[in-house]
PDB file of C-alpha atoms in Angstrom:
ATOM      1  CA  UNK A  21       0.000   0.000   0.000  1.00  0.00           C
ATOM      2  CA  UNK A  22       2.236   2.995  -0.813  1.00  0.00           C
ATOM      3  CA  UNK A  23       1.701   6.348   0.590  1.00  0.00           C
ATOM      4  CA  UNK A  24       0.213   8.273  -2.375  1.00  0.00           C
ATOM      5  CA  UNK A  25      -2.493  10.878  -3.067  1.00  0.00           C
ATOM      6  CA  UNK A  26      -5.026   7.789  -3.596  1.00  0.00           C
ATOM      7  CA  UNK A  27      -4.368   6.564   0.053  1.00  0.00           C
ATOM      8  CA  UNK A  28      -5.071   9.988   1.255  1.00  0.00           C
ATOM      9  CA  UNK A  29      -7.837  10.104  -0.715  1.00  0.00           C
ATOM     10  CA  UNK A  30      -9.211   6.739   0.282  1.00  0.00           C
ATOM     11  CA  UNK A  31      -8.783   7.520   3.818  1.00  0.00           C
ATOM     12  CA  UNK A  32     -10.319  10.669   4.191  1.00  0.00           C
ATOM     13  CA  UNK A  33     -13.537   9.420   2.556  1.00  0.00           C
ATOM     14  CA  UNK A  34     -13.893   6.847   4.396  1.00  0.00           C
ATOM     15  CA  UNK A  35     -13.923   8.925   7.772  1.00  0.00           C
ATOM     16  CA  UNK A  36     -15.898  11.562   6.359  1.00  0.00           C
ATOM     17  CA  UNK A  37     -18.878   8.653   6.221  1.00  0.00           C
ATOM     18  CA  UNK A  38     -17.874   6.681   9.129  1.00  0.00           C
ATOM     19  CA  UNK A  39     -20.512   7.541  11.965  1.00  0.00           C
ATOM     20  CA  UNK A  40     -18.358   7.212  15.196  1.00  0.00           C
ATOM     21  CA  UNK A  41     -19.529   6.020  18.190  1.00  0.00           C
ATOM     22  CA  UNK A  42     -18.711   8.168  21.140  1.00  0.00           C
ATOM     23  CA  UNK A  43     -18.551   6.585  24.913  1.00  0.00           C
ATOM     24  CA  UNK A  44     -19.902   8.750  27.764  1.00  0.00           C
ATOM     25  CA  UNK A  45     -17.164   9.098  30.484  1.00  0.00           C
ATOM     26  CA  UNK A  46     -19.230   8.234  33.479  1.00  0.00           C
ATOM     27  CA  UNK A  47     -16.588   9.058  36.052  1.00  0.00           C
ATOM     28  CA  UNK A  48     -13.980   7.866  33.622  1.00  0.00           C
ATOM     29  CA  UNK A  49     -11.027  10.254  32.052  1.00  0.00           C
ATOM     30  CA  UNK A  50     -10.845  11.724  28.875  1.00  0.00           C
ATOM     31  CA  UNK A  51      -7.851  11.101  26.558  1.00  0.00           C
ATOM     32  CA  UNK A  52      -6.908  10.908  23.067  1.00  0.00           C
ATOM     33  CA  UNK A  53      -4.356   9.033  21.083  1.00  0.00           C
ATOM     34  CA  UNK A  54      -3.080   9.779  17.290  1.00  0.00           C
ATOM     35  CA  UNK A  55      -3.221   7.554  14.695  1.00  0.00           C
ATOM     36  CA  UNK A  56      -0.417   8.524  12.101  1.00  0.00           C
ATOM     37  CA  UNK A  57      -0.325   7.847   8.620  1.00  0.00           C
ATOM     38  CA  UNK A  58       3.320   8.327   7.098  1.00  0.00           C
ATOM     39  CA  UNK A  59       5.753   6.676   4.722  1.00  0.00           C
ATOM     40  CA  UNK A  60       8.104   4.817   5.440  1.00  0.00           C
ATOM     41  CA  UNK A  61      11.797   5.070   3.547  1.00  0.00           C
ATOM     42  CA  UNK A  62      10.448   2.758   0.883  1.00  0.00           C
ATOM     43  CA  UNK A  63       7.374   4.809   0.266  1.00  0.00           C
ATOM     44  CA  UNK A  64       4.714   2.105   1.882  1.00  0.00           C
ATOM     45  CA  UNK A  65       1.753   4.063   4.017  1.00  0.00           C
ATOM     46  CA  UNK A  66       2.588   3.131   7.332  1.00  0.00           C
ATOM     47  CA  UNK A  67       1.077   3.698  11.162  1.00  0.00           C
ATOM     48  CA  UNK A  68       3.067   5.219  13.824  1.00  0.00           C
ATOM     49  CA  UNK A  69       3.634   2.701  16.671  1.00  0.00           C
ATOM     50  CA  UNK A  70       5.274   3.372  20.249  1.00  0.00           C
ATOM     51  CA  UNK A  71       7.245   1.092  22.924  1.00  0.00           C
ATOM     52  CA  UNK A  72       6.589   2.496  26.150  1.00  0.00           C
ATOM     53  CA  UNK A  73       9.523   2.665  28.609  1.00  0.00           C
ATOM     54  CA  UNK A  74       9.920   0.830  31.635  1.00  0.00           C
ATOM     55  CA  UNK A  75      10.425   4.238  33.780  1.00  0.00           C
ATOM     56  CA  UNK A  76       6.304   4.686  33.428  1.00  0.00           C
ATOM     57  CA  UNK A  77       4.467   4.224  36.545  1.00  0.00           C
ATOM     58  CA  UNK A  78       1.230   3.151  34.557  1.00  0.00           C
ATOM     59  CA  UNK A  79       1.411   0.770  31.024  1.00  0.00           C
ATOM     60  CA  UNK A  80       5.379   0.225  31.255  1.00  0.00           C
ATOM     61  CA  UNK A  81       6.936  -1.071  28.335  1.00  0.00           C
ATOM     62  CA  UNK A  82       3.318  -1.744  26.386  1.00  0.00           C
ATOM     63  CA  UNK A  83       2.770  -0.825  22.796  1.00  0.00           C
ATOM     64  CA  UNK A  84       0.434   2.264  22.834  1.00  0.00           C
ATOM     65  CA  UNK A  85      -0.325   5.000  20.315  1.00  0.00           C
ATOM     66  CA  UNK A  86       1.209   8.732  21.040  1.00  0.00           C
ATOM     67  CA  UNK A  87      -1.750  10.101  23.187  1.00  0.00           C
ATOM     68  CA  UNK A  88      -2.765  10.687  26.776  1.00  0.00           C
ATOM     69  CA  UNK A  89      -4.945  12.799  29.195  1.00  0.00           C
ATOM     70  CA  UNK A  90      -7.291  15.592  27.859  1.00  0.00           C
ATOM     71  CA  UNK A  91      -6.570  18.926  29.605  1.00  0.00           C
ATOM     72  CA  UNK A  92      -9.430  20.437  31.054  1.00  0.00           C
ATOM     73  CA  UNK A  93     -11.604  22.286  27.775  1.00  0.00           C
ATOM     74  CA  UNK A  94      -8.616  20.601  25.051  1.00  0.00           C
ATOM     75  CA  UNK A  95      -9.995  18.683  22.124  1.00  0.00           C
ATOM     76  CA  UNK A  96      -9.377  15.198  21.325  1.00  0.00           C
ATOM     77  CA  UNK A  97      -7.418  16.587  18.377  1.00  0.00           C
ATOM     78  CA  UNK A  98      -5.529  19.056  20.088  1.00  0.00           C
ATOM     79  CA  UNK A  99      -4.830  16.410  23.095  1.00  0.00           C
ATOM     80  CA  UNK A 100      -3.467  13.828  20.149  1.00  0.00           C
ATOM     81  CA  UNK A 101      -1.293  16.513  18.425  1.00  0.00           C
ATOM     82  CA  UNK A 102       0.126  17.716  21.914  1.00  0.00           C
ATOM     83  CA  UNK A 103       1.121  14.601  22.979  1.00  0.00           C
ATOM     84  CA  UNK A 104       2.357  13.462  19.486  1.00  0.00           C
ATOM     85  CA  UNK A 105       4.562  16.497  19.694  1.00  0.00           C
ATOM     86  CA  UNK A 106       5.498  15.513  23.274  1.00  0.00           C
ATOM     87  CA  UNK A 107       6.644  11.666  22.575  1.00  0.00           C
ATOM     88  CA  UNK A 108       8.167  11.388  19.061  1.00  0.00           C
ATOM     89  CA  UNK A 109       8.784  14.985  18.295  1.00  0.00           C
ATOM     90  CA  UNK A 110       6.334  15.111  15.505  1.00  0.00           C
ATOM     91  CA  UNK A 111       4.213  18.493  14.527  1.00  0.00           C
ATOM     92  CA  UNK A 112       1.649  18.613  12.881  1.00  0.00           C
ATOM     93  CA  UNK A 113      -1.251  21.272  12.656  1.00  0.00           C
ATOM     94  CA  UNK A 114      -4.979  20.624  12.837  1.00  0.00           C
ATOM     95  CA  UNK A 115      -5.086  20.371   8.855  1.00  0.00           C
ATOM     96  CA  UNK A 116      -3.275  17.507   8.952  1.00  0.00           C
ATOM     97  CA  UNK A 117      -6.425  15.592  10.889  1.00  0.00           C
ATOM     98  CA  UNK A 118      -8.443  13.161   8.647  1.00  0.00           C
ATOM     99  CA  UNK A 119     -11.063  12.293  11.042  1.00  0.00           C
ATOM    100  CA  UNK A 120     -11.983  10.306  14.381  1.00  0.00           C
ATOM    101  CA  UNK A 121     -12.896   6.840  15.157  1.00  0.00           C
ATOM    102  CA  UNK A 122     -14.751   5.126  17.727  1.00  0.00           C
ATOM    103  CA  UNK A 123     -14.289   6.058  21.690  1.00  0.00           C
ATOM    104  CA  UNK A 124     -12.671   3.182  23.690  1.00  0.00           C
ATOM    105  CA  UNK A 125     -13.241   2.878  27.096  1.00  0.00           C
ATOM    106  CA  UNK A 126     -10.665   0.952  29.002  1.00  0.00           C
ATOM    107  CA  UNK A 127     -10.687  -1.014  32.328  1.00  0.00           C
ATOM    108  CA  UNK A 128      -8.001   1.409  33.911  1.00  0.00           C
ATOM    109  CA  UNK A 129     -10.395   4.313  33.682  1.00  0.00           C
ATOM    110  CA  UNK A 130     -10.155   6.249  30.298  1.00  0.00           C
ATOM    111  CA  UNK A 131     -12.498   6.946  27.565  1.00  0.00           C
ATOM    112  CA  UNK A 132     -10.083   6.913  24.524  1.00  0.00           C
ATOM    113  CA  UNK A 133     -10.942   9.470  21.310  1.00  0.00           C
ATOM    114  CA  UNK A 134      -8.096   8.323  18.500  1.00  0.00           C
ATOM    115  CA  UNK A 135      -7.663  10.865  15.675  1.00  0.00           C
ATOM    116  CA  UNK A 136      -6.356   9.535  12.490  1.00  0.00           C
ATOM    117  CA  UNK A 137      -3.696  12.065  11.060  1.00  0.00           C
ATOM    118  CA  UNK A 138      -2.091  12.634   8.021  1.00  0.00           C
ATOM    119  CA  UNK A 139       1.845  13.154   7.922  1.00  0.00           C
ATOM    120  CA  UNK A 140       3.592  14.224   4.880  1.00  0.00           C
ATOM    121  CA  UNK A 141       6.558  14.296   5.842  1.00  0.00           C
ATOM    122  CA  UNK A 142       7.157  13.964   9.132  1.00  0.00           C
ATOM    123  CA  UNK A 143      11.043  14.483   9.233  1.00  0.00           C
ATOM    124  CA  UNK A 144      13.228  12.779  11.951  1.00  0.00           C
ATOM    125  CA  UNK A 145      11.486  11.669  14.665  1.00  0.00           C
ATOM    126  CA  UNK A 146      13.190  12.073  18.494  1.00  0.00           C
ATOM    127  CA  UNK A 147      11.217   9.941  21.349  1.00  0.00           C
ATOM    128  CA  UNK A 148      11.685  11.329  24.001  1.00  0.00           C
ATOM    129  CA  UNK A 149      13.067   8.941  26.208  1.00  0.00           C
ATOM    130  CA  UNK A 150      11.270   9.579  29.830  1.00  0.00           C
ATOM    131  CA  UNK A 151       7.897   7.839  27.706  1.00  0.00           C
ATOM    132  CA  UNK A 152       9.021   6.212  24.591  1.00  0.00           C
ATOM    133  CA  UNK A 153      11.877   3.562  24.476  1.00  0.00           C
ATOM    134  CA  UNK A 154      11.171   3.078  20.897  1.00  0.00           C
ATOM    135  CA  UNK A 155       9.135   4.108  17.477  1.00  0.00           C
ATOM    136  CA  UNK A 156       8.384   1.834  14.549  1.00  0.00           C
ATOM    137  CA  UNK A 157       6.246   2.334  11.509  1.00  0.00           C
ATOM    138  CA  UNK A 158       4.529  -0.254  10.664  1.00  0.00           C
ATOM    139  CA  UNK A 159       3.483  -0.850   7.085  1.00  0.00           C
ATOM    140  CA  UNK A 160      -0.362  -1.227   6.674  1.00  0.00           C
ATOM    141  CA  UNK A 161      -0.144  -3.837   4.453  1.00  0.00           C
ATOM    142  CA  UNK A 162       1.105  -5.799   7.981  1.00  0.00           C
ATOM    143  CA  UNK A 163      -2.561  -5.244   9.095  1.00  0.00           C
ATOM    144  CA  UNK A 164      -3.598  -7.865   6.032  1.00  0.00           C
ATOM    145  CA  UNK A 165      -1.615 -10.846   7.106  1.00  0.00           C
ATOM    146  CA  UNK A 166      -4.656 -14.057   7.564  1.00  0.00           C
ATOM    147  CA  UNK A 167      -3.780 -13.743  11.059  1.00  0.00           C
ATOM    148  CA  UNK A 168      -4.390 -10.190  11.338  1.00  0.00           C
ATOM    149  CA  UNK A 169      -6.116  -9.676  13.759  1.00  0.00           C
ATOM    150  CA  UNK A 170      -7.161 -13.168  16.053  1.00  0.00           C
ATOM    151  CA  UNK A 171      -9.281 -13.390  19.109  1.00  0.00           C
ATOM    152  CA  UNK A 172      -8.732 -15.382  22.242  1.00  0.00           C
ATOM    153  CA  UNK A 173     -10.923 -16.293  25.551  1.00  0.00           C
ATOM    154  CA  UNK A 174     -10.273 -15.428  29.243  1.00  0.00           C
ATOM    155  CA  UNK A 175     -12.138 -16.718  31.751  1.00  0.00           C
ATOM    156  CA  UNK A 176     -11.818 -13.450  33.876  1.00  0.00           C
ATOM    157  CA  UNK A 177     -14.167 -12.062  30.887  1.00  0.00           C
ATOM    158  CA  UNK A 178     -16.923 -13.065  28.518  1.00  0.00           C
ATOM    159  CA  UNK A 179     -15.451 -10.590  25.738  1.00  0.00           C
ATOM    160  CA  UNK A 180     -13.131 -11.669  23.536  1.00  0.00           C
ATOM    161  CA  UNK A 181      -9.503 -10.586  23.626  1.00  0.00           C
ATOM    162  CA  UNK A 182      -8.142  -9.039  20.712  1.00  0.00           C
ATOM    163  CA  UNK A 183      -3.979  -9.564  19.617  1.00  0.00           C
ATOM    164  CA  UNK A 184      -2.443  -8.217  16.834  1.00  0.00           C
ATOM    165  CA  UNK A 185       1.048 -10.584  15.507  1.00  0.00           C
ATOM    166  CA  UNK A 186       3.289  -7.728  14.120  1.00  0.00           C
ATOM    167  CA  UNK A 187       6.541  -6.977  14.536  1.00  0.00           C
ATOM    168  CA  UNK A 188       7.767  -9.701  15.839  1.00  0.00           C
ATOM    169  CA  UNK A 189       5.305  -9.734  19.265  1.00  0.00           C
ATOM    170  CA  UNK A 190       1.255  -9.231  20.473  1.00  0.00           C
ATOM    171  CA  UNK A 191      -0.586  -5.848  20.363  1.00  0.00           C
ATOM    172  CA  UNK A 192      -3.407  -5.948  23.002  1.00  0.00           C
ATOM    173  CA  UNK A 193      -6.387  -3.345  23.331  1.00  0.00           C
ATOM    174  CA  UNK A 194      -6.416  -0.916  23.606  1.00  0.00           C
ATOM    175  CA  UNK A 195      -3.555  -0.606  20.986  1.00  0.00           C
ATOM    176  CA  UNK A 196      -4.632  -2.989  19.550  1.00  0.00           C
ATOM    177  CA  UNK A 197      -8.575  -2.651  19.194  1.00  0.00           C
ATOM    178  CA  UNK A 198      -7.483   1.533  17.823  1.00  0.00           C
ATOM    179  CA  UNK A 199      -5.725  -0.098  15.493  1.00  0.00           C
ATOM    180  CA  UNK A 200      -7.827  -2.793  13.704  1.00  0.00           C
ATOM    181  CA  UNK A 201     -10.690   0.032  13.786  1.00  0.00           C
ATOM    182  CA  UNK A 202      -8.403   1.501  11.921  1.00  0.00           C
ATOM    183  CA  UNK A 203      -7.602  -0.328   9.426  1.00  0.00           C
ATOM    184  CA  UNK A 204     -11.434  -1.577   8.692  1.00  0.00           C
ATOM    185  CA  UNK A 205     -12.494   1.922   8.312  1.00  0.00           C
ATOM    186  CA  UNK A 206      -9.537   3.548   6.370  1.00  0.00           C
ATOM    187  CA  UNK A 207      -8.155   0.632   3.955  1.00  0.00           C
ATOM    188  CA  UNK A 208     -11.737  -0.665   3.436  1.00  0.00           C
ATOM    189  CA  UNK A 209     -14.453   1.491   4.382  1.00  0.00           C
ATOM    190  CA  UNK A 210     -15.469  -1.403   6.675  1.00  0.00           C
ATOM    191  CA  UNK A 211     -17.684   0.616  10.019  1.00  0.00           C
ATOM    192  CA  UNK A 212     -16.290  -2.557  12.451  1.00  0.00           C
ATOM    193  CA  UNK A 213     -16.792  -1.711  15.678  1.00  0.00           C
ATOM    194  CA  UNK A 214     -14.543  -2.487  18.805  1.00  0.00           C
ATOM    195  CA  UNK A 215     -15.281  -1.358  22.304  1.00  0.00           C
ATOM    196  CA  UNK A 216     -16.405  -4.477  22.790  1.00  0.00           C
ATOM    197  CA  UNK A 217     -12.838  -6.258  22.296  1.00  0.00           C
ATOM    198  CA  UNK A 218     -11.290  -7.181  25.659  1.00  0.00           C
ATOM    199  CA  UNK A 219      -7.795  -6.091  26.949  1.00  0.00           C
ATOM    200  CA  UNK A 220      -5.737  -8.870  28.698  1.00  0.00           C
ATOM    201  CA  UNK A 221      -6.096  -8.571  32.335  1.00  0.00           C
ATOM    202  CA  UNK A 222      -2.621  -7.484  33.120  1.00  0.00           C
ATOM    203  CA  UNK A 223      -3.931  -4.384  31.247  1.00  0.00           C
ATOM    204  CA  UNK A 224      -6.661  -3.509  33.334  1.00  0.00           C
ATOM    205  CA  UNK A 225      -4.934  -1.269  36.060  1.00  0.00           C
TER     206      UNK A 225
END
């Protein structure tokens, strides 16, 4: 999938028609996360994916999405471009926003907003190393492998878990769930929803 007006294109209309869901916070704390399209050096359209360091006191060393807490009156946009600015040292203005997808609400206590962005050239990235140990992008076309995504059971929950085999280890939700969502609605116009999809329970504090 290369990174090319057509993928722009593509993407954009299929946000502009997606009807997103959004999750009231009852008690629960607003954040947002971006969702980064970019090339890669080869030219493929790619996601921007985080390691989280070990340093954290909450989430250490999970995959996660550049995003965190809302300030108090701050859009989920603004929130996601702040903190995208903040971890890898990428900015990008409000222009660059394609559209939102589905709230997530998580068992530690957030209601997640993640706004899909559009990167043109996003330059050399710097993590900053008190949150991020390390950035990838990941190709989309990873997100098409026939085990992309797969579902397992717990018996802590009756929802099924969602994973994510790229790069070499497991995404779990929330990552995880953002970022099949993501891929249904922008590569094929597919309105799959995913606040249902279960986080592992080690995730849940």
């Amino acid at each position: 999938m290369r990174f090319d007006g057509v993928l722009r294109a593509r993407a954009r209309e299929n946000l502009a028609v997606f009807e997103r869901r959004a999750v009231a916070a009852n008690g629960r704390k607003a954040a947002a996360v971006a969702v980064v399209l970019l090339p890669d050096d080869e030219g493929r359209g790619c996601f921007l994916l985080t390691k989280r360091t070990r340093s954290l006191r909450a989430h250490t060393g999970q995959w996660a999405l550049p995003g965190g807490r809302m300030d108090v009156g701050e859009s989920a946009e603004a929130a996601a471009l702040r903190e995208l600015a903040e971890e890898v040292g990428l900015r990008l203005d409000a222009s660059a926003a394609l559209g939102t997808l589905d709230d997530y609400p998580t068992r530690s206590g957030f209601v997640i907003t993640p706004v899909v962005f559009w990167a043109d050239d996003p330059g050399a990235l710097t993590p900053n190393p008190a949150e991020v140990a390390r950035v990838h992008l990941v190709p989309l076309d990873d997100l098409e492998a026939p085990d992309v995504p797969r579902f397992i059971s717990i018996p802590e929950s009756e929802r099924p878990v969602i994973q994510l085999p790229i790069l070499g280890s497991l995404i779990h939700a929330p990552t995880a769930a953002v970022v099949y969502q993501m891929r249904e609605v922008v590569s094929h116009g597919r309105a799959t929803r995913v606040d249902h999809l279960e986080q592992p329970v080690w995730a849940w504090r």
